[in-house]
Coordinates of C-alpha atoms and ligand atoms in Angstrom, one line a residue:
X1 CA 29.7 34.5 14.5
X2 CA 29.5 32.1 11.4
X3 CA 30.1 29.0 13.6
X4 CA 27.3 30.0 16.0
X5 CA 24.8 30.7 13.3
X6 CA 25.6 27.3 11.8
X7 CA 25.2 25.6 15.1
X8 CA 21.9 27.2 15.5
X9 CA 20.8 26.1 12.3
X10 CA 21.7 22.5 13.0
X11 CA 19.9 22.8 16.3
X12 CA 16.7 24.2 14.5
X13 CA 17.0 21.4 11.8
X14 CA 17.2 18.7 14.4
X15 CA 14.0 20.0 16.1
X16 CA 12.2 20.0 12.8
X17 CA 13.5 16.4 12.2
X18 CA 12.2 15.3 15.5
X19 CA 8.8 16.9 14.8
X20 CA 8.3 15.1 11.5
X21 CA 4.9 13.5 11.2
X22 CA 5.1 9.7 10.7
X23 CA 3.9 7.4 7.9
X24 CA 2.7 3.9 8.6
X25 CA 1.6 2.1 5.5
X26 CA 1.8 -1.6 4.6
X27 CA 0.9 -4.4 2.1
X28 CA 0.0 -7.9 2.4
X29 CA 2.6 -10.3 0.8
X30 CA 0.4 -11.9 -1.8
X31 CA 3.0 -12.1 -4.5
X32 CA 4.5 -9.6 -6.9
X33 CA 3.2 -6.1 -7.0
X34 CA 1.0 -4.7 -9.7
X35 CA 0.3 -1.4 -11.3
X36 CA -2.4 -0.9 -8.9
X37 CA -0.1 -1.1 -5.7
X38 CA 2.2 1.2 -7.5
X39 CA -0.1 4.1 -8.5
X40 CA -2.5 3.6 -5.6
X41 CA 0.1 3.6 -2.7
X42 CA 3.8 2.8 -3.3
X43 CA 4.4 6.0 -5.5
X44 CA 3.2 8.0 -2.4
X45 CA 5.2 6.1 -0.1
X46 CA 8.5 7.0 -2.0
X47 CA 7.7 10.7 -2.7
X48 CA 6.7 11.3 0.9
X49 CA 10.0 9.6 2.5
X50 CA 11.8 12.9 3.0
X51 CA 8.8 14.8 4.3
X52 CA 7.8 12.3 6.8
X53 CA 9.3 9.6 9.0
X54 CA 8.2 6.4 7.0
X55 CA 7.7 2.8 8.4
X56 CA 6.4 0.1 5.9
X57 CA 4.9 -3.0 7.2
X58 CA 4.7 -6.4 5.5
X59 CA 1.4 -7.5 6.5
X60 CA 2.1 -11.3 6.8
X61 CA -0.3 -12.0 9.6
X62 CA -3.1 -10.2 7.5
X63 CA -2.1 -12.4 4.6
X64 CA -3.1 -15.4 6.6
X65 CA -6.7 -14.5 6.2
X66 CA -6.4 -15.8 2.7
X67 CA -3.3 -17.9 2.5
X68 CA -2.2 -20.2 5.5
X69 CA 1.1 -21.3 3.7
X70 CA 3.7 -19.4 5.7
X71 CA 6.8 -20.6 3.5
X72 CA 5.0 -19.1 0.6
X73 CA 4.3 -15.9 2.6
X74 CA 8.0 -15.6 3.4
X75 CA 9.1 -15.7 -0.3
X76 CA 6.4 -13.3 -1.2
X77 CA 7.6 -11.0 1.4
X78 CA 11.1 -11.0 -0.1
X79 CA 9.5 -10.5 -3.6
X80 CA 7.5 -7.7 -2.4
X81 CA 10.4 -6.0 -0.6
X82 CA 12.4 -6.3 -3.9
X83 CA 9.6 -4.4 -5.6
X84 CA 9.5 -1.7 -2.9
X85 CA 13.3 -1.3 -3.2
X86 CA 12.9 -1.2 -7.0
X87 CA 10.4 1.5 -6.8
X88 CA 12.6 3.8 -4.8
X89 CA 11.9 3.0 -1.1
X90 CA 15.2 4.0 0.6
X91 CA 16.2 1.7 3.4
X92 CA 18.4 4.3 5.1
X93 CA 15.2 6.3 5.6
X94 CA 12.3 4.0 5.7
X95 CA 12.4 0.9 7.7
X96 CA 10.6 -2.2 6.4
X97 CA 9.7 -5.1 8.7
X98 CA 7.2 -8.1 8.9
X99 CA 4.4 -7.9 11.2
X100 CA 4.9 -11.2 12.5
X101 CA 8.3 -10.5 13.9
X102 CA 7.2 -7.8 16.2
X103 CA 5.1 -9.5 19.0
X104 CA 3.6 -6.0 20.1
X105 CA 1.2 -6.3 17.0
X106 CA -0.7 -9.2 18.5
X107 CA -0.8 -7.6 21.9
X108 CA -2.2 -4.3 20.8
X109 CA -4.6 -6.1 18.5
X110 CA -6.1 -8.1 21.5
X111 CA -6.5 -4.9 23.6
X112 CA -8.2 -3.0 20.6
X113 CA -10.5 -5.8 20.0
X114 CA -12.0 -5.1 23.5
X115 CA -12.9 -1.5 22.2
X116 CA -15.0 -2.3 19.0
X117 CA -18.3 -3.9 18.5
X118 CA -18.7 -6.9 16.2
X119 CA -21.8 -5.0 14.5
X120 CA -19.3 -2.2 13.7
X121 CA -16.9 -4.7 12.0
X122 CA -19.7 -6.4 10.1
X123 CA -20.8 -3.2 8.6
X124 CA -17.2 -2.6 7.2
X125 CA -17.6 -2.2 3.3
X126 CA -14.2 -3.5 2.6
X127 CA -15.0 -6.7 4.2
X128 CA -18.3 -7.0 2.2
X129 CA -16.5 -6.4 -0.9
X130 CA -13.8 -9.1 -0.3
X131 CA -16.3 -11.7 0.7
X132 CA -18.2 -11.0 -2.5
X133 CA -14.9 -10.9 -4.7
X134 CA -13.2 -14.1 -3.2
X135 CA -16.6 -16.0 -2.9
X136 CA -16.0 -16.5 1.0
X137 CA -18.7 -18.6 2.3
X138 CA -17.7 -18.5 5.9
X139 CA -15.9 -15.5 7.3
X140 CA -13.1 -16.4 9.8
X141 CA -12.8 -14.5 13.1
X142 CA -9.4 -13.1 11.9
X143 CA -10.9 -11.6 8.6
X144 CA -13.7 -9.8 10.7
X145 CA -11.0 -8.4 12.9
X146 CA -8.8 -7.4 9.9
X147 CA -9.2 -3.7 10.6
X148 CA -8.6 -4.1 14.2
X149 CA -5.2 -5.7 13.7
X150 CA -4.6 -2.9 11.1
X151 CA -5.4 -0.3 13.7
X152 CA -2.7 -1.9 16.0
X153 CA -0.1 -2.0 13.1
X154 CA -0.7 1.9 12.5
X155 CA -1.1 3.0 16.1
X156 CA 1.8 0.9 17.5
X157 CA 4.0 3.3 15.5
X158 CA 1.8 6.4 16.2
X159 CA 1.3 6.8 12.4
X160 CA -0.2 10.1 11.6
X161 CA -0.6 9.6 7.8
X162 CA -1.6 6.4 6.0
X163 CA -1.0 6.5 2.2
X164 CA -3.3 3.7 0.9
X165 CA -5.7 2.8 -2.2
X166 CA -9.4 3.7 -1.8
X167 CA -10.5 0.4 -0.5
X168 CA -8.6 0.9 2.8
X169 CA -10.3 4.2 3.6
X170 CA -12.8 2.5 5.8
X171 CA -10.2 0.7 7.9
X172 CA -8.5 4.1 8.6
X173 CA -11.9 5.4 9.8
X174 CA -12.2 2.2 12.1
X175 CA -8.5 3.1 13.3
X176 CA -9.5 6.7 14.2
X177 CA -12.5 5.3 16.2
X178 CA -10.4 2.9 18.1
X179 CA -7.8 5.5 18.8
X180 CA -10.4 8.0 20.2
X181 CA -12.0 5.1 22.2
X182 CA -8.7 4.3 23.8
X183 CA -7.7 7.9 24.4
X184 CA -11.1 8.5 26.1
X185 CA -10.8 5.6 28.4
X186 CA -7.2 5.5 29.3
X187 CA -5.7 9.0 28.4
X188 CA -4.1 10.6 25.3
X189 CA -1.7 7.9 23.9
X190 CA -2.6 7.8 20.1
X191 CA -2.9 10.3 17.2
X192 CA -6.0 10.0 14.9
X193 CA -4.3 9.0 11.7
X194 CA -5.5 10.2 8.1
X195 CA -5.7 8.4 5.0
X196 CA -3.8 9.8 2.1
X197 CA -5.1 8.9 -1.5
X198 CA -3.3 9.4 -4.7
X199 CA -5.0 10.6 -7.9
X200 CA -5.4 7.1 -9.1
X201 CA -6.7 5.5 -5.7
X202 CA -8.3 2.9 -7.5
X203 CA -6.8 1.7 -10.7
X204 CA -9.1 -0.4 -12.8
X205 CA -8.1 -4.1 -13.9
X206 CA -7.6 -5.4 -17.5
X207 CA -11.0 -7.0 -17.4
X208 CA -12.9 -3.8 -16.8
X209 CA -13.3 -4.7 -13.1
X210 CA -13.0 -1.4 -11.1
X211 CA -10.0 -2.5 -9.2
X212 CA -6.8 -4.1 -10.4
X213 CA -6.4 -7.0 -8.1
X214 CA -4.2 -10.1 -7.8
X215 CA -7.2 -12.2 -6.9
X216 CA -9.2 -11.1 -9.9
X217 CA -6.3 -12.0 -12.1
X218 CA -6.6 -8.7 -14.1
X219 CA -3.2 -7.2 -13.4
X220 CA 0.0 -5.9 -14.9
X221 CA 2.9 -6.7 -12.8
X222 CA 5.7 -4.3 -12.1
X223 CA 8.0 -7.0 -13.2
X224 CA 6.6 -7.9 -16.4
X225 CA 8.4 -7.5 -19.7
X226 CA 7.4 -5.0 -22.5
X227 CA 6.2 -8.1 -24.4
X228 CA 4.2 -9.5 -21.8
X229 CA 2.7 -6.0 -21.2
X230 CA 1.7 -5.7 -24.7
X231 CA 0.1 -9.0 -24.9
X232 CA -1.8 -8.5 -21.7
X233 CA -3.0 -5.0 -23.1
X234 CA -4.2 -6.5 -26.3
X235 CA -6.7 -8.5 -24.5
X236 CA -7.9 -5.7 -22.3
X237 CA -11.6 -4.8 -22.3
X238 CA -12.6 -1.5 -24.0
X239 CA -15.8 0.2 -24.5
X240 CA -18.2 -2.5 -25.7
X241 CA -19.8 0.0 -28.2
X242 CA -16.7 0.4 -30.2
X243 CA -16.3 -2.8 -32.2
X244 CA -14.0 -1.7 -35.0
X245 CA -11.8 1.2 -36.0
X246 CA -14.2 3.9 -37.3
X247 CA -16.6 3.4 -34.6
X248 CA -17.1 6.0 -32.1
X249 CA -15.8 5.2 -28.5
X250 CA -16.4 6.6 -25.0
X251 CA -13.0 7.3 -23.2
X252 CA -14.9 7.6 -20.0
X253 CA -15.8 4.1 -19.7
X254 CA -12.6 2.7 -21.1
X255 CA -9.9 1.4 -18.6
X256 CA -7.4 1.8 -21.4
X257 CA -8.0 5.6 -21.2
X258 CA -7.5 5.7 -17.6
X259 CA -4.1 4.0 -18.1
X260 CA -3.4 6.9 -20.8
X261 CA -4.4 9.4 -18.1
X262 CA -1.7 7.9 -15.7
X263 CA 1.0 6.9 -18.1
X264 CA 0.6 9.0 -21.1
X265 CA -0.7 12.4 -19.6
X266 CA 0.5 14.6 -22.4
X267 CA -1.6 12.9 -25.0
X268 CA -4.8 12.4 -23.4
X269 CA -6.6 15.2 -25.4
X270 CA -5.6 13.5 -28.6
X271 CA -6.5 10.1 -27.6
X272 CA -9.9 11.3 -26.3
X273 CA -10.6 13.1 -29.6
X274 CA -9.3 10.1 -31.8
X275 CA -11.4 7.5 -29.8
X276 CA -14.6 9.7 -30.1
X277 CA -14.2 10.4 -33.8
X278 CA -13.4 6.8 -34.4
X279 CA -10.0 7.7 -36.2
X280 CA -8.1 5.9 -33.4
X281 CA -8.6 2.1 -33.1
X282 CA -8.5 0.3 -29.8
X283 CA -5.6 -1.7 -31.0
X284 CA -3.4 1.3 -31.8
X285 CA -4.5 2.9 -28.7
X286 CA -3.7 -0.2 -26.6
X287 CA -0.2 -0.4 -28.1
X288 CA 0.5 3.3 -27.4
X289 CA -0.2 3.0 -23.7
X290 CA 1.5 -0.5 -23.5
X291 CA 4.8 1.3 -24.6
X292 CA 4.2 4.3 -22.3
X293 CA 3.8 1.7 -19.3
X294 CA 6.8 -0.1 -20.4
X295 CA 8.9 3.0 -20.5
X296 CA 7.6 4.2 -17.2
X297 CA 8.6 0.9 -15.7
X298 CA 12.1 0.8 -17.4
X299 CA 14.1 2.2 -14.3
X300 CA 12.3 0.0 -12.0
X301 CA 13.1 -3.1 -14.1
X302 CA 16.7 -2.5 -13.9
X303 CA 16.9 -1.9 -10.1
X304 CA 14.7 -5.1 -9.5
X305 CA 17.3 -7.2 -11.5
X306 CA 20.0 -5.9 -9.1
X307 CA 18.0 -6.9 -5.9
X308 CA 16.8 -10.1 -7.5
X309 CA 20.4 -11.3 -7.7
X310 CA 21.3 -9.7 -4.3
X311 CA 18.5 -11.4 -2.1
X312 CA 20.9 -11.6 0.9
X313 CA 21.2 -7.9 1.0
X314 CA 17.3 -7.6 0.9
X315 CA 17.2 -9.9 3.9
X316 CA 19.8 -7.7 5.8
X317 CA 17.7 -4.7 5.1
X318 CA 14.7 -6.5 6.4
X319 CA 16.5 -7.6 9.6
X320 CA 17.7 -4.1 10.3
X321 CA 14.2 -2.7 9.6
X322 CA 12.8 -5.2 12.0
X323 CA 15.4 -4.1 14.7
X324 CA 14.3 -0.4 14.4
X325 CA 10.6 -1.2 14.3
X326 CA 10.8 -3.3 17.5
X327 CA 12.4 -0.4 19.5
X328 CA 9.4 2.0 18.4
X329 CA 6.8 -0.8 19.0
X330 CA 8.2 -1.8 22.5
X331 CA 8.1 2.1 23.5
X332 CA 4.4 2.4 22.5
X333 CA 3.4 -0.6 24.2
X334 CA 5.0 0.4 27.4
X335 CA 3.1 3.7 27.2
X336 CA -0.1 1.8 26.6
X337 CA 0.6 -0.5 29.8
X338 CA 1.2 2.6 31.8
X339 CA -1.8 4.1 30.5
X340 CA -4.0 1.1 31.5
X341 CA -2.3 0.7 34.8
X342 CA -1.1 -2.8 33.8
X343 CA 2.5 -1.9 34.8
Ligands
ATP401 P1 -4.4 -7.8 -4.4 O1 -5.9 -8.1 -4.4 O2 -3.8 -7.7 -5.7 O3 -3.6 -8.8 -3.6 P2 -4.9 -6.2 -2.3 O4 -5.8 -4.8 -2.4 O5 -5.3 -7.2 -1.6 O6 -4.3 -6.4 -3.7 P3 -3.2 -5.0 -0.3 O7 -2.0 -5.5 0.4 O8 -4.4 -5.1 0.6 O9 -3.3 -5.6 -1.7 O10 -2.9 -3.4 -0.6 C1 -1.8 -2.9 -0.8 C2 -2.1 -1.3 -1.0 O11 -2.3 -1.2 -2.4 C3 -3.4 -0.8 -0.4 O12 -3.1 0.6 0.0 C4 -4.3 -0.8 -1.4 O13 -5.4 0.2 -1.2 C5 -3.6 -0.5 -2.7 N1 -4.1 -1.1 -4.0 C6 -4.3 -2.5 -4.3 N2 -4.9 -2.5 -5.5 C7 -5.1 -1.3 -5.9 C8 -5.6 -0.7 -7.1 N3 -6.2 -1.4 -8.0 N4 -5.8 0.6 -7.3 C9 -5.3 1.5 -6.3 N5 -4.7 1.1 -5.1 C10 -4.6 -0.2 -5.0
MG402 MG1 -6.6 -5.5 0.1

């Protein structure tokens, strides 16, 4: 009797396992990761890897929109994987792979580019923000099509959930539109994926910019030492009305307070009161959060050191992730061809 019920349990479990929803989420290999990447997306990837079947993409084709140096992109990809692994991505559960190694991304991107108008892509607010922030004078065709390639990335793996920062939400909306359009035209092949945001979906930068971003040079890298974190925080912009200790400040306009909310949640009431009354000066407030951020990153730092000195292991993990991703991509592309009667 005992044996049968155990068998039944295993069967039931395997059905549940097969019905797990899938996550597809990626990042561009633009260098080492910063706190924005961690709190906006990566932490969600790690915490959801048991509940979902996770696939993580190194968007090296997407990175070509702003950097054509492929050797640099390769090194950046390895650096980024080291950060992912150090943050807790489990390679046994979550395959990691480069977009450029799976040819189906390009094929599906081309098909999807027939299903969306240029006017729709020109309205994309994320593109508008990037053009402004990076001072881009002439937008390349690939940049306009960025969300179309991203739609192919997500739908090739039939991703149901996409954990991303707030700037990516318009792209997920475009992905849903393309999936709907394809399904209407050729039959039901794709799910309509949903974005999943964290509480800190847009972490501000040290200069007061609303988004911490590599291109704005306002970041704290996950790999930085406690001393580097301190010296960066010293220069952080705070409430301009609070010039010296004793002045009353406004936590709601201060990025350092946002960092307290994330990295020092148990003391926020005290920090808020001290800032408003003037009893807490900005230097003390910054040093408090610097040490909290350092503590937060301690386990990460240790794991990072391990992978930095075991890069061949990282490359093996990448290779095996790419083999797994290739299988799924080929399977979906075969379904697409059948649905489109391109067999
Ligand atoms: P950078 O400009 O620093 O290279 P990025 O936004 O171009 O950053 P992506 O590879 O496009 O980097 O983004 C990776 C993921 O991290 C996306 O889901 C993005 O929304 C998220 N992300 C990036 N910066 C932040 C931030 N400051 N706050 C929250 N999430 C962020
Ligand atoms: Mg981006």
